Amino acid sequence: MIAAILVMALGAVVLGAALGYASIKFKVEGDPLVEKIDAILPQTQCGQCGFPGCKPYAEAIAKGEADINCCPPGGEEGIRKLADLLGREFKPLSEEHGVEKPKSVAFIDENTCIGCTLCMQACPVDAIVGAAKQMHTIVPKLCTGCELCLEPCPVDCITMVPIPETVANWKWKYPTFAIKKVTA
Amino acid sequence: MTALRQLFRFHGGVKPAYNKEPSTTQPIADFYALAPLPAEFVIPLHQSIGGVPHPLVAAGEQVKKGQLIGAPDGYVSSAVHAATSGTVKAVEMRLMPHTSGLSALCVVIAPDGKDEWIERQPVPWRAMAPDEVRDALRDAGVVGLGGAVFPTYLKVNPGKKGKLDTLVINGAECEPFITCDDMQMREQAEKVVRGAAILRDLTQAGQVLIGIEDNKPEAIAAMQAAVTQTGEAKIEIVPVPTRYPAGGAKQLIRVLTGIEVPHGKRSTDYGVQCFNTGTACATYEALELGQPLISRVVTVAGNVLRPRNFVVRFGTPMKDVVALCGPKPDSDRLIMGGPMMGFAMPADTVPVVKATNCILVGSKALFPPPPPEMPCIRCGECAKVCPSDLAPFEMYWFSRAKLFGKAQEYHLFDCIECGCCAYVCPSRIPLVDYYRFAKSEIWAREQEKSAADEARERYEFRMLREEREKQEKAAKLAAKAAETKAKLAAAATPEDAAKKALIAAAMERAQQATQNPPAPPADNAEAPPAPPAQQTPS
Ligand code: SF4
Ligand code: SF4
Ligand code: SF4
């Protein structure tokens, strides 16, 4: 009887020590849940969720301070993924935060631009190149479509242009809609 | 050349009706000898895998045949050249030979009828560094002509070991109806063999195996003769059993060398590289004749009266080529490629491009619409025939359910879209359509993800920079404040000193007053008594 208790106690001590060691040895930097949520968010950095960027929103979700349906660029798919990750119920996009729009990039009308640099200061991902009093241009590949540069522009020369479908980004449709079979 | 080489078998495969006879009864014709030059050549800038070449010409410019009109852009890209001499009518969006029915940037050339070449100079490739030869191939626009149009210069690489064990030249041409490689081997065997020899030298290959399906005896004989006649060493013609898709790169490598390239691996990791016979021929023409790739052999077959092969220049409308073969009245579509792997064209006006090995004319009678799709009964027939040794029904299930991660776990990207699985499926499920759908969805997601990752990085960097700037600003401000303080102190010194001296003098006086009892009660009579606190007894 005593021997059994001793064996169990010894086991508990050894396992406890091992666990303790592992938790120190394999400590994960940062909060893994925040990272996981942040990986789902579209990184538009637009602030439509009410937080100053995707990461702060991810932190708020992780803390339970924000709902999962506040990100319009992430859209329905994003909400579904978040619901899956967090084991919460899916809910439609909250209207007060905006609507899901086709993905666009900002475009500067270079004839109107006065080179005031205000848009550059607003862009969260440094997608705008230019210098004071020089015409500014947006690098479309870097633009996340956050629309934060529209408002500060004093001459309203920035517009959002939807990304067109091209041969390169065209996607095969789900077969139910277009059964195009060429096999003999 | 002794036919005693041991061959291997690849997994699966099917034997569809080959339908190759009709288009091989006549020699390859030069399209422009039989028909007038088309009113315009519409040459797409994007004709290979990789970056879209940027146009080097503008509307109104004169160009010569073979002139560079699209410069390669980026590491994976290939040049594009004018198909004839004439005037550039426009550089504009035109309908592409692509299932999407979308347009892309094309150079439209109105021929002047002179068909005048640029100056052609053989490339002294033997005396050049490997990198220079690769650049020459890229600038000559040579790409894989088997249908994949991957830039050839990127594959002309001896690999990590510094030399290849085996160079495989793919003359299997396994897809039904298509005979362009067959006819080219029959008629231009010497060029193909010389091209193979160039590729052998560039890749330092220990041996060259030219695999040809044994249903092409004429091509095999012609190639044998060419090898003997040219006396090229280490080149062997190997007839391989006719079974679709023996012409898949991994499948042919397996048959010829026995090497099974694992899922997700490349053949070069195993010392083997594979080129199409047409590509070998184009390599020869580019280096030995200094002739850029502006045309190829195209099979026209299917629902036409006179199926045949033609040399067609890129930019020629498909319908012009088809017209020469007498399309039957019930023809209702054009397919680029064969019946197993081909793509339906959005219109018959689209141009012939580097990927056009075959224009297959279809009709309802020839390719009847598929019967409705039935549920998968998990019979496993598809897995039996899959040459990539995959589990098609699993991939189908997950693609259909849009569980893309799962589909990828079943090696979706090792599927070569050969169509064997759909060909045997008793439920008539258009399996390949599901795979194409799933693959393009996954691609799009990967791209979105990498864009998001980049945005995150840039955002975090900006935050960091702003933080740093703030700190620098704060530090600057602090430094400035300290400076002004010091300055103030320095400026105020004389007065200050006087004040301090006064205070000190006053303090001294006061002290003296407490130490010496006031002898004569002076003006300030109330001399303070001794500080009581000091004498408080404990
Ligand atoms: S360019 Fe404008 S829309 Fe694009 S990321 Fe920058 S601020 Fe947002
Ligand atoms: S052949 Fe068709 S029915 Fe049979 S397992 Fe494959 S997909 Fe299912
Ligand atoms: S299409 Fe893909 S899954 Fe189907 S048999 Fe061919 S390689 Fe296998």
mmCIF file of C-alpha atoms and ligand atoms in Angstrom, chain B residues 374-383 392-393 396 421 424-429 431 435, ligand 2:
data_model
loop_
_atom_site.group_PDB
_atom_site.id
_atom_site.type_symbol
_atom_site.label_atom_id
_atom_site.label_comp_id
_atom_site.label_asym_id
_atom_site.label_seq_id
_atom_site.Cartn_x
_atom_site.Cartn_y
_atom_site.Cartn_z
ATOM 1 C CA MET B 374 -23.675 10.592 -61.014
ATOM 2 C CA PRO B 375 -22.512 10.124 -57.462
ATOM 3 C CA CYS B 376 -19.117 8.535 -56.936
ATOM 4 C CA ILE B 377 -19.526 4.869 -56.063
ATOM 5 C CA ARG B 378 -15.946 4.570 -54.859
ATOM 6 C CA CYS B 379 -15.227 1.818 -57.317
ATOM 7 C CA GLY B 380 -11.554 2.794 -57.403
ATOM 8 C CA GLU B 381 -11.271 2.591 -61.191
ATOM 9 C CA CYS B 382 -9.790 6.077 -61.270
ATOM 10 C CA ALA B 383 -7.042 5.156 -58.823
ATOM 11 C CA PRO B 392 -8.496 10.670 -57.651
ATOM 12 C CA PHE B 393 -11.776 9.944 -55.868
ATOM 13 C CA TYR B 396 -12.492 14.771 -56.100
ATOM 14 C CA CYS B 421 -9.546 9.131 -64.237
ATOM 15 C CA VAL B 424 -12.736 5.542 -66.964
ATOM 16 C CA CYS B 425 -15.121 6.884 -64.333
ATOM 17 C CA PRO B 426 -18.383 4.902 -64.604
ATOM 18 C CA SER B 427 -20.238 7.776 -62.954
ATOM 19 C CA ARG B 428 -19.019 10.147 -65.672
ATOM 20 C CA ILE B 429 -17.760 12.684 -63.188
ATOM 21 C CA LEU B 431 -13.005 14.877 -62.326
ATOM 22 C CA TYR B 435 -9.094 19.491 -59.878
HETATM 23 S S1 SF4 C 2 -13.922 6.048 -61.081
HETATM 24 FE FE1 SF4 C 2 -15.530 7.557 -60.610
HETATM 25 S S2 SF4 C 2 -17.050 6.404 -59.445
HETATM 26 FE FE2 SF4 C 2 -15.193 5.190 -59.428
HETATM 27 S S3 SF4 C 2 -14.130 5.794 -57.561
HETATM 28 FE FE3 SF4 C 2 -13.305 7.073 -59.182
HETATM 29 S S4 SF4 C 2 -14.569 8.918 -59.129
HETATM 30 FE FE4 SF4 C 2 -15.674 7.366 -57.944
#
